[in-house]
XYZ file of C-alpha atoms in Angstrom:
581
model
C -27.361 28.100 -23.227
C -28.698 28.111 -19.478
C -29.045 24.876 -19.391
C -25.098 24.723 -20.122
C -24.347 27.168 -18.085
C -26.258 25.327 -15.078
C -24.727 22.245 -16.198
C -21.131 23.960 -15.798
C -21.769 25.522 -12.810
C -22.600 22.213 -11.290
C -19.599 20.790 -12.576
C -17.753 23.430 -11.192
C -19.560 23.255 -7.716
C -18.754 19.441 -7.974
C -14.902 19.676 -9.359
C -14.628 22.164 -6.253
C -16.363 19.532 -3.316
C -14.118 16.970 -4.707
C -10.825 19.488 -4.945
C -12.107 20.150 -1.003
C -12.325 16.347 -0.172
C -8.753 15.722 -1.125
C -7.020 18.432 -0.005
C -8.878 17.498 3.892
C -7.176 14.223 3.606
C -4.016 15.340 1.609
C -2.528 16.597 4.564
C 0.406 16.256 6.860
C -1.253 15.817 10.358
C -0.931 12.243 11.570
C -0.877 11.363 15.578
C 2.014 12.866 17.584
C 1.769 9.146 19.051
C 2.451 7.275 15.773
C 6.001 9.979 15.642
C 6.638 9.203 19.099
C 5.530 5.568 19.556
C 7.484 3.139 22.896
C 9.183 0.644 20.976
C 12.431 -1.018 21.829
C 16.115 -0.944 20.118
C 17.484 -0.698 17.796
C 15.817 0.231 15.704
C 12.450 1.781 14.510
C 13.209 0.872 10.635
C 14.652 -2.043 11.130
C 13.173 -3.634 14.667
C 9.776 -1.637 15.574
C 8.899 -2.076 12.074
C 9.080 -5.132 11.344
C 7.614 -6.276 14.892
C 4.656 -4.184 13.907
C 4.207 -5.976 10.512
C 4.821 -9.799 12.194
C 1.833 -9.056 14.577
C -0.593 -7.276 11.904
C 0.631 -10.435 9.656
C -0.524 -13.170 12.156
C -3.364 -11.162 13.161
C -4.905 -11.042 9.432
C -4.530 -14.569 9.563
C -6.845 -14.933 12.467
C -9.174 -12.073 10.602
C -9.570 -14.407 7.785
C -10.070 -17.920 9.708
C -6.780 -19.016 8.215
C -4.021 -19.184 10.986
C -5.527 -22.787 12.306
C -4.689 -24.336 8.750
C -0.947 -22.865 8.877
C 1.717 -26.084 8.816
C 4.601 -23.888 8.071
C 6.101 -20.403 7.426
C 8.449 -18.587 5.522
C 10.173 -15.180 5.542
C 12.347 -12.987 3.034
C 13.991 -9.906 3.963
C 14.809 -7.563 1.801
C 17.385 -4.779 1.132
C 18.324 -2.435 3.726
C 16.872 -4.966 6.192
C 19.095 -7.385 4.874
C 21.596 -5.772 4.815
C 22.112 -4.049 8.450
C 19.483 -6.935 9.690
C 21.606 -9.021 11.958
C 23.135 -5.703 13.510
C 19.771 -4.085 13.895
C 18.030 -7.121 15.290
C 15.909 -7.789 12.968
C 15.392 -10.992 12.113
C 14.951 -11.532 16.248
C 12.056 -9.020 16.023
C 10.533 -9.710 13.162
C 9.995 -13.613 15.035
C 8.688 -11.848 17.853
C 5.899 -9.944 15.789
C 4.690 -13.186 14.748
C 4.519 -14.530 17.737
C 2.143 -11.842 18.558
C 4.437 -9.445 20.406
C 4.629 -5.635 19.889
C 7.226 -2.931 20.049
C 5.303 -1.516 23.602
C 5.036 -4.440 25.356
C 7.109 -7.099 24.379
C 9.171 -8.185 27.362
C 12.709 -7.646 26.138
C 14.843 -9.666 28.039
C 13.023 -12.282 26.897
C 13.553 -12.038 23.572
C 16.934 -14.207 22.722
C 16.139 -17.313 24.462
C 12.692 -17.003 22.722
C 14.668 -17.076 19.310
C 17.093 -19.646 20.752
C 14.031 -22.435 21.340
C 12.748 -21.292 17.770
C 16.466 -23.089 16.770
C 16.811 -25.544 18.680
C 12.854 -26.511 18.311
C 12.467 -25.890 14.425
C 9.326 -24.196 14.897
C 7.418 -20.909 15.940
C 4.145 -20.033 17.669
C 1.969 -18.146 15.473
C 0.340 -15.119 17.644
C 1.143 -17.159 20.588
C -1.330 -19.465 19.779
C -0.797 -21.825 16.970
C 2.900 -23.528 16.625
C 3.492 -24.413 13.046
C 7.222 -25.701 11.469
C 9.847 -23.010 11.042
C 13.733 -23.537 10.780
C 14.674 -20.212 11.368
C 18.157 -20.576 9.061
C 16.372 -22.002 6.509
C 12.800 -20.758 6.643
C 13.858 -17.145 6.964
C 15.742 -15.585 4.048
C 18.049 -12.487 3.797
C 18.462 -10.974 0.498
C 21.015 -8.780 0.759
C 21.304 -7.666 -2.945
C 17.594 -7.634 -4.071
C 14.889 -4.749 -2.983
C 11.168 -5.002 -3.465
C 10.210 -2.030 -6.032
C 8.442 0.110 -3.542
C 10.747 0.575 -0.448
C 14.057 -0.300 0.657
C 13.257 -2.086 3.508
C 10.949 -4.774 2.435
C 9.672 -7.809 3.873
C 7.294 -10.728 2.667
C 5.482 -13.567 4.891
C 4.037 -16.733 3.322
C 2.496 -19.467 4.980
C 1.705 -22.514 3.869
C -0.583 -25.730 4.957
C 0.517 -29.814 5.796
C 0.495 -30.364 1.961
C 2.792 -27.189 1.106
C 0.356 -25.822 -0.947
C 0.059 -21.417 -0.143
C -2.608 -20.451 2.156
C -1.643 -16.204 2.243
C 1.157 -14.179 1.694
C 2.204 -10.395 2.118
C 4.362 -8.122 1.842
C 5.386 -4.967 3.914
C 7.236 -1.927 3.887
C 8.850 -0.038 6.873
C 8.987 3.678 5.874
C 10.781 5.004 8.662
C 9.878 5.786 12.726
C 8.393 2.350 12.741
C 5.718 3.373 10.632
C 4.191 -0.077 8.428
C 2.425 0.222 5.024
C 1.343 -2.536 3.017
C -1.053 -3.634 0.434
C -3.944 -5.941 0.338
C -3.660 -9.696 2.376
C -3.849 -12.052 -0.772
C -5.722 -15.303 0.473
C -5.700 -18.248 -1.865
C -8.415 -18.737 -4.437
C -8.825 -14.964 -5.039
C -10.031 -13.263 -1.882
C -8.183 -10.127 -0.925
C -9.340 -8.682 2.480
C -7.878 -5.559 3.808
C -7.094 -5.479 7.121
C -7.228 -1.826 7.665
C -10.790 -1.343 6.734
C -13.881 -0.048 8.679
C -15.528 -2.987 9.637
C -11.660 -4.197 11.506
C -12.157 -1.258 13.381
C -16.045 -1.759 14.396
C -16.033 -5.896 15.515
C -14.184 -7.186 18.443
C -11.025 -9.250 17.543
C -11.337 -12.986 17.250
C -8.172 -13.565 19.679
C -5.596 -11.229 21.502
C -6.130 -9.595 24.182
C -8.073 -6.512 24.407
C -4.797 -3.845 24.616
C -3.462 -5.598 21.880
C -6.322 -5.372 19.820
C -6.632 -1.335 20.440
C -3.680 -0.952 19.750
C -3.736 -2.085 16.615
C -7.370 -0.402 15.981
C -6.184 2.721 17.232
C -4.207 3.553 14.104
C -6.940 2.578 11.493
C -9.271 4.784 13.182
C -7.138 7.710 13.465
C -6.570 7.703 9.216
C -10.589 7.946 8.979
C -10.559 11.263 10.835
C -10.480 14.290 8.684
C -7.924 17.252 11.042
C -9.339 20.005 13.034
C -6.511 22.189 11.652
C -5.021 20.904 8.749
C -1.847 22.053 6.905
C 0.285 20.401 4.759
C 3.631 22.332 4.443
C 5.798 24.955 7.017
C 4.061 27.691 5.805
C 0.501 26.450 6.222
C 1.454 25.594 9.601
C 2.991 29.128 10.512
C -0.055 30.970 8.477
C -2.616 29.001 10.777
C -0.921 29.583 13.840
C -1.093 33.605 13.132
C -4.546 33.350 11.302
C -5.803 31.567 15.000
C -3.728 32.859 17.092
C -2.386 29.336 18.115
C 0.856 28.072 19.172
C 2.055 24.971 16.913
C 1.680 22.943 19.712
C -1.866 24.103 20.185
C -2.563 23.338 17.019
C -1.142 19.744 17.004
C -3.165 19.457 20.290
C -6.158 20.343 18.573
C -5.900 18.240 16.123
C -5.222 15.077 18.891
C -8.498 16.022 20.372
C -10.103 14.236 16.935
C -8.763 10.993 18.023
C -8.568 11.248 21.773
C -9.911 13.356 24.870
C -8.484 15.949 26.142
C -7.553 13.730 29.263
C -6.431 11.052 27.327
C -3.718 13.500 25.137
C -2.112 14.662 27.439
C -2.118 11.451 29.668
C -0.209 9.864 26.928
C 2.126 12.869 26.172
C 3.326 12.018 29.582
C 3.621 8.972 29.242
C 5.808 9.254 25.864
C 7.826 11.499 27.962
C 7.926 9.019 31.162
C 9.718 6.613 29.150
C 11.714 9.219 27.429
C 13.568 10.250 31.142
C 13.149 6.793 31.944
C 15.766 5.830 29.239
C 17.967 8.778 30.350
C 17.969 7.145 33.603
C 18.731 3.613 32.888
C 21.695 4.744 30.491
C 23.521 6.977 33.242
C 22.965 3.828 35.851
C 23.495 1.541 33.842
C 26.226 -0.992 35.411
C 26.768 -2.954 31.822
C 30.895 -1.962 30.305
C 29.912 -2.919 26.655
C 27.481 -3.010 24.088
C 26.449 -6.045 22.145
C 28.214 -7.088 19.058
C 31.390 -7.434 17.555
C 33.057 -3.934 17.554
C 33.051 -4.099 22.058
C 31.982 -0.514 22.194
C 32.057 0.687 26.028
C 29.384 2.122 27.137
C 30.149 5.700 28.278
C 27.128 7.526 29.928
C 27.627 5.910 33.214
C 31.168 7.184 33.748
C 30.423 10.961 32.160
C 27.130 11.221 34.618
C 29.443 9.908 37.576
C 32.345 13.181 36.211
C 29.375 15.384 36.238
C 27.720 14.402 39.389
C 31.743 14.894 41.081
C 31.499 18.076 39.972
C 35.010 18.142 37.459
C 33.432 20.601 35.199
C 32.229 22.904 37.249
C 29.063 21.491 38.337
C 28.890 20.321 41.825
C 25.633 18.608 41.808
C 22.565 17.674 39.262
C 20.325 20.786 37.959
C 23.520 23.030 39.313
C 25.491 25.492 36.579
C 28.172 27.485 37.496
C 29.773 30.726 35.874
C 31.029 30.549 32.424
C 34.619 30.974 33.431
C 35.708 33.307 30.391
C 39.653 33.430 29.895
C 40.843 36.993 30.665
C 43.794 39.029 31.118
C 44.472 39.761 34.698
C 45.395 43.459 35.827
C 44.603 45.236 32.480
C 47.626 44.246 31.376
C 47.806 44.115 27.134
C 48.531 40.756 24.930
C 51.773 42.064 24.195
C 52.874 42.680 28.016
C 51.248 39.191 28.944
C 52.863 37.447 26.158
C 56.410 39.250 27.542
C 55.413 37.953 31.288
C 54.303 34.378 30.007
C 57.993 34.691 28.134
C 60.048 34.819 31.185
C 57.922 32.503 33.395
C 58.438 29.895 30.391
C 62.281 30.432 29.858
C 62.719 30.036 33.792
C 60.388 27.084 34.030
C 62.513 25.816 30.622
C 59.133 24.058 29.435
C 61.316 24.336 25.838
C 64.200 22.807 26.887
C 65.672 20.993 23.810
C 67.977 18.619 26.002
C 64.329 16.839 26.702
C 63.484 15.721 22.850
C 65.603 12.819 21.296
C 65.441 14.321 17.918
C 64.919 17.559 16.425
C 64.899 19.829 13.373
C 64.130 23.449 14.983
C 67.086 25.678 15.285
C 67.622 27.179 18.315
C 66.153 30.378 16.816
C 62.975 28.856 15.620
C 62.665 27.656 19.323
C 62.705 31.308 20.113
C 60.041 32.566 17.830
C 57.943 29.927 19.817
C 58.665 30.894 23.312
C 55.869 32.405 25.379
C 53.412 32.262 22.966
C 51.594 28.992 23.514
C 51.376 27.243 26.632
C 52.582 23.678 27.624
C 50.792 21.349 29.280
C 51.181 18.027 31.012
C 47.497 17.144 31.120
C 44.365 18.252 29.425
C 42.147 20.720 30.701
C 38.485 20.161 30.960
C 36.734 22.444 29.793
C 34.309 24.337 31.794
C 30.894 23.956 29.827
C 28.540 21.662 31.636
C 25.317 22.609 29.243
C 27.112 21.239 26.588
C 28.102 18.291 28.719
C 24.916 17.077 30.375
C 23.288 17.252 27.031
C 25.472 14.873 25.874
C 25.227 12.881 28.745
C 21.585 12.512 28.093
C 21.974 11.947 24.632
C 24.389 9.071 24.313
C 22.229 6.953 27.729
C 19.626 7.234 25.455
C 21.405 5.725 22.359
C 23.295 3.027 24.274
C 20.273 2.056 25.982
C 18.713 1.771 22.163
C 21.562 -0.283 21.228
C 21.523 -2.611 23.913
C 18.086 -3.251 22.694
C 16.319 -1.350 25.301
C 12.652 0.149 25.793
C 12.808 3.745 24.346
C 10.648 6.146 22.518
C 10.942 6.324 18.677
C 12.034 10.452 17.774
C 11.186 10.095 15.083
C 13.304 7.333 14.555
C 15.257 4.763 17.417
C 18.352 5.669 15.831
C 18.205 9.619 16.751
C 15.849 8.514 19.719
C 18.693 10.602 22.223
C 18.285 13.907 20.308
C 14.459 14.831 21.665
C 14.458 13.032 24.945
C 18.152 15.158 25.784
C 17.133 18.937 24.845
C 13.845 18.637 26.968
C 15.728 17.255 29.752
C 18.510 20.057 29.382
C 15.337 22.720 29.603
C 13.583 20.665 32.372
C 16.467 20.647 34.568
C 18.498 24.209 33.477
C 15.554 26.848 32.336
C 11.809 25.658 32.809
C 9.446 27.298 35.373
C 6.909 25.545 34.575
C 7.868 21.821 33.236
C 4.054 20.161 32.819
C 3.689 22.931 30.519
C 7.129 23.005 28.997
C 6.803 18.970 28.279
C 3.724 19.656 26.169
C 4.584 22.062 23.893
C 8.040 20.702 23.360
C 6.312 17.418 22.354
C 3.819 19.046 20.772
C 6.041 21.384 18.380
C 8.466 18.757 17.801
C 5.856 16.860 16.492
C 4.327 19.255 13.977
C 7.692 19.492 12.700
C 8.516 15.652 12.261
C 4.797 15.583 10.584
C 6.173 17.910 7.791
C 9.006 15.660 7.356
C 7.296 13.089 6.868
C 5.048 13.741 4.760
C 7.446 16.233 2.718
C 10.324 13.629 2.522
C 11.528 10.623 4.787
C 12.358 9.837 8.116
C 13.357 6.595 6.575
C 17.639 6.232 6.819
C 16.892 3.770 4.266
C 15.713 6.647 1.697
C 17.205 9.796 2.913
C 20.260 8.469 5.260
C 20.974 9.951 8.474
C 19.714 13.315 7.508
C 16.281 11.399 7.579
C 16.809 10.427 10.800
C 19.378 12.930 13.428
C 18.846 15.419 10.689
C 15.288 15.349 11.107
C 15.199 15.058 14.951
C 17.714 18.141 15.397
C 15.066 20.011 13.259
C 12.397 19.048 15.112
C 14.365 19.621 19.073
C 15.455 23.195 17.640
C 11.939 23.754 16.739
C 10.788 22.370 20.321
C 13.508 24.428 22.270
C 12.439 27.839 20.481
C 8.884 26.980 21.392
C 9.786 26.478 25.119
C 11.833 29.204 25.443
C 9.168 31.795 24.227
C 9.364 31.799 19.779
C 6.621 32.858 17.966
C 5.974 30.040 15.320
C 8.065 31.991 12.708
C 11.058 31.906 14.754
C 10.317 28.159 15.489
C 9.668 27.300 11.469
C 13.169 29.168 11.663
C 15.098 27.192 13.982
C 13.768 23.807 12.315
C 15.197 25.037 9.215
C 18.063 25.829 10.682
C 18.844 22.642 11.964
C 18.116 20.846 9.414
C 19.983 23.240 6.948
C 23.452 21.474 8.257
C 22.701 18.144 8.701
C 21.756 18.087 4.761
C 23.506 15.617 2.982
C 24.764 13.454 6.326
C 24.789 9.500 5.369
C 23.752 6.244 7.291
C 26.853 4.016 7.558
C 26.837 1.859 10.391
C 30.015 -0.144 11.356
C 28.929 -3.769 11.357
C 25.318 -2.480 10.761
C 25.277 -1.396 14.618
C 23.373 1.018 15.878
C 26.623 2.720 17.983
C 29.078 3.860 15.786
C 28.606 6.733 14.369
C 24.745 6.559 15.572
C 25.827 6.904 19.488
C 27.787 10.144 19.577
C 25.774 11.942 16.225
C 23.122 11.807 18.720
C 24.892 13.937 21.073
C 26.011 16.592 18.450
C 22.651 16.678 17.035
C 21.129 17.726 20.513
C 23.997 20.553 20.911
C 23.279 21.865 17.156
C 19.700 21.754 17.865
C 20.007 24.093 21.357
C 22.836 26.310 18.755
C 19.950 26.893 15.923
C 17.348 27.841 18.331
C 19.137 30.436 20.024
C 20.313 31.633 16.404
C 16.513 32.015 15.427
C 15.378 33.520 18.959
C 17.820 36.465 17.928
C 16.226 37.463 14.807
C 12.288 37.909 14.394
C 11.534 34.948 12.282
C 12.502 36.188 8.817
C 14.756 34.341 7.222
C 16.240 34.024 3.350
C 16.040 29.905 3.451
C 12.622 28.410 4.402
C 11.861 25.279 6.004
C 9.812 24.004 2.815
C 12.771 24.690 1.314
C 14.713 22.694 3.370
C 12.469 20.090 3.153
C 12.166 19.619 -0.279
C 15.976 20.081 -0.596
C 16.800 16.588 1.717
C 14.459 15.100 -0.114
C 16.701 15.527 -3.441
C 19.328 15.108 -1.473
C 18.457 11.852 -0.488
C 17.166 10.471 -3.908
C 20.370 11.150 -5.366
C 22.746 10.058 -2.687
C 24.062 6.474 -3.776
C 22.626 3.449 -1.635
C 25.545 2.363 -0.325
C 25.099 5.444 2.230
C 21.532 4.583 2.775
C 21.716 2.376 5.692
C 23.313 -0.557 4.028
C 26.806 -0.710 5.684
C 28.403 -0.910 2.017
C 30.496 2.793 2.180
C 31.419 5.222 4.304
C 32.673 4.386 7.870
C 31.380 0.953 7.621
C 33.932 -0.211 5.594
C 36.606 2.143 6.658
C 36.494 1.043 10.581
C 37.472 -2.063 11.052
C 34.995 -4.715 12.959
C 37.863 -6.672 15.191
């Protein structure tokens, strides 16, 4: 009997370790630099992604001593990058990922007449060092009505030698944020190398340059390392902060300092944000009147930065707000009496004159009821509400910017890349007293947020539509804005649930498979809804009937049961509703 009872307890004690193992790794932490990786537009599904996966491609071809032996190549797209492809661009960067390029440092206005001498040329330079056969409408294959089993937007690479017989092949899966996952490299005649694996990540790479090379290391290193503070849902996160009396950005900087030094963290948090107000910058300036592609969408930022900058709602120069100007009743005078005054101006200005209208049906009594009570105008007015207005400013340079293919910062995604990058400016420039500190923990707590997403759902379009992708961003900038404006963590797990709470259940229908219409100006309302929920939750004191788990768990269903033709495929929705020409 002891000795069973010493064998249980070990089995226990072991059952327990093991239990402990997983549950260190079966959490939600991943880099805030993999959520908020430079890439360019766009797309971080559809263009980031599949860059990524070209260059990890070619480069397990030099890891197994293959890529010398490769003749020719051939590439098959699949679903949702089918689909959208030619609108997202990403045929063009999936070619530049096998020439060796990545999303951070590809020169992008190099990129077309690269493709262009792939055309005219028949053939493509492997990794930028080994030019091989490849007829780039023949070679490369869009199947728009066939999906590999395990994600929507799948992609396969096969290469082949001077006799045509199959050297590798792979396939690859981008899940969203330009996030690749894929399985193991098959190599002819059996052997399967990983190219994720620990020894990768020890040797020095056979060719590419040494940035290149990190780069791609850095990523397979941070997966080895076990978080300082992990937590895999809201709640873990808000119990942890109040257990350690941590911030959520304190946490999620914690946990950075297992992969990076302190130096180094925040160094790059800058520099995410550098290209972040960088992208603001080139959208207001920009001197460009349209977008690429068919549907000749002008760009807009320039002209609404110019209004602001003139000072036509209220704001006579940058970083300057004026007074709300509230409508009011002048001289105490009641609704009634005003409506009585308003009645005779009217009638002597005769702004109801019938002899003015061609037609009509309203009896002169009708007309009556009418006058004084509503006002006539000849022109618009422009409203006087220039927080709302630069944060829409800053949202939509960002998104045309993305669309034109431009160098911005995936959050979480390109295609809500304005929401993020707009709030923080709106606090830099309006509220902050402090804005080293502010960009931190706004990063910082926006990224602890999209974590939960991520793991809990999809920040894939392609899986959970556009709630996946503005939803998710909104969540995460209300979360962010909270943080910076003082929150405790409940109140910021409150205003992430807020703002994703209604954006649940928003599709991904791009006209033409664009990123601009409705992509361009959701971006915009997602930044205002974002600044609305967080000062919703600052008001209360973090308690709340609907949780963000909740929330969570609730787009997910949402999205597995919302039909694929809202998914980021152009086949519903505004897509086919809006006209291309």
């Amino acid at each position: 009997t002891g000795n069973n009872k010493t064998n249980s307890n070990s089995k226990d004690e072991a059952a327990a370790d093991s239990s402990a193992a997983k549950e260190s790794t079966n959490h939600a932490v991943v880099s805030t630099f993999d959520l908020f990786s430079i890439g360019v537009g766009p797309s971080s599904s559809h263009t980031v992604g599949p860059m990524r996966a070209g260059k990890i491609f070619v480069q397990d071809l030099v890891e197994h001593n293959v890529l010398t032996k490769v003749a020719s190549i051939k590439v098959d797209l699949y679903g949702s990058l089918a689909l959208t492809g030619i609108g997202h661009g990403t045929p063009n960067a999936t070619l530049m990922g096998l020439e060796g390029e990545l999303p951070e440092t590809v020169p992008t206005e190099t990129i077309i007449t690269r493709v262009q001498a792939m055309h005219d040329t028949n053939a493509i330079t492997l990794n930028g060092m080994h030019r091989v056969r490849f007829n780039p409408d023949k070679d490369m294959t869009l199947h728009y009505y066939e999906s590999l089993p395990q994600h929507p937007n799948g992609m396969r690479f096969t290469v082949f030698d001077g006799n045509g017989d199959m050297l590798a092949t792979n396939e690859y899966f981008s899940i969203g944020g330009g996030f690749v996952v894929n399985e193991n490299t098959q190599v002819a005649h059996g052997e399967n190398v990983f190219y994720r694996d620990n020894k990768r990540v020890a040797d020095s790479p056979a060719t590419g340059s040494d940035a290149e090379y990190a780069q791609m290391a850095e990523r397979t290193q941070q997966d080895l390392v076990t978080a300082a503070l992990p937590f895999r849902t809201g709640k873990d996160l808000v119990d942890l902060c109040q257990r350690e009396g941590l911030s959520i950005a304190e946490v999620v900087f914690l946990n950075e300092l297992q992969w990076r030094s302190r130096e180094e963290v925040i160094d790059a948090a800058f520099r995410i944000w550098g290209v972040m107000d960088d992208s603001i910058r080139r959208g207001c300036l920009s001197t460009e009147r349209k977008l690429p592609g068919r549907l000749n969408v002008h760009r807009r930022a320039p002209n609404l930065y110019q209004n602001l900058m003139r000072g036509i709602y209220g704001s006579s120069e940058k970083g300057s707000l004026s007074s709300p100007q509230a409508p009011a009743l002048s001289d105490g005078m009641s609704s009634m009496e005003k409506l009585a005054s308003d009645t005779a101006t009217t009638k002597d200005q005769g702004a109801f004159s019938a002899s003015s209208l061609l037609e009509t049906s309203l009896t002169s009594a009708q007309r009556s009821e009418l006058t004084g009570v509503f006002k006539r105008r000849q022109r618009a007015r422009r409203p006087v509400l220039p927080q709302l207005d630069y944060l829409s400013v800053y949202a939509i340079a960002v998104n045309e910017e993305n669309a034109a293919g431009g160098r911005v910062v995936t959050a979480p995604t390109n295609g809500a890349a304005g929401v993020i990058p707009a709030v923080l400016k709106y606090h830099l420039e309006f509220l902050s007293e402090d804005p080293s500190r502010d960009i931190l923990e706004f990063l910082f707590t926006s990224a602890a947020i999209g974590m939960l997403y991520k793991r809990g759902a999809s920040i894939s379009a392609a899986e959970m539509g556009c709630q996946g992708e503005v939803g998710v961003a909104c969540s995460m900038s209300a979360a962010a804005f909270a943080a910076v404006m003082g929150g405790t963590p409940a109140q910021v797990e409150n205003a992430a649930e807020i703002g994703m709470e209604h954006n649940l259940g928003l599709t991904c229908d791009p006209v033409d498979g664009l990123v601009q219409i409705p992509c361009i100006e959701r971006n915009a309302l997602g930044a205002v809804k974002a600044v609305t929920a967080a000062q919703l939750a600052l008001q209360g004191d973090g308690s709340h009937r609907v949780s963000l788990d909740q929330v969570i768990e609730t787009m997910r269903q949402t999205g597995q049961d919302m039909m694929s033709k809202y998914k980021e495929t152009s086949q519903g929705g505004l897509a086919v509703n809006v006209p291309v020409c």
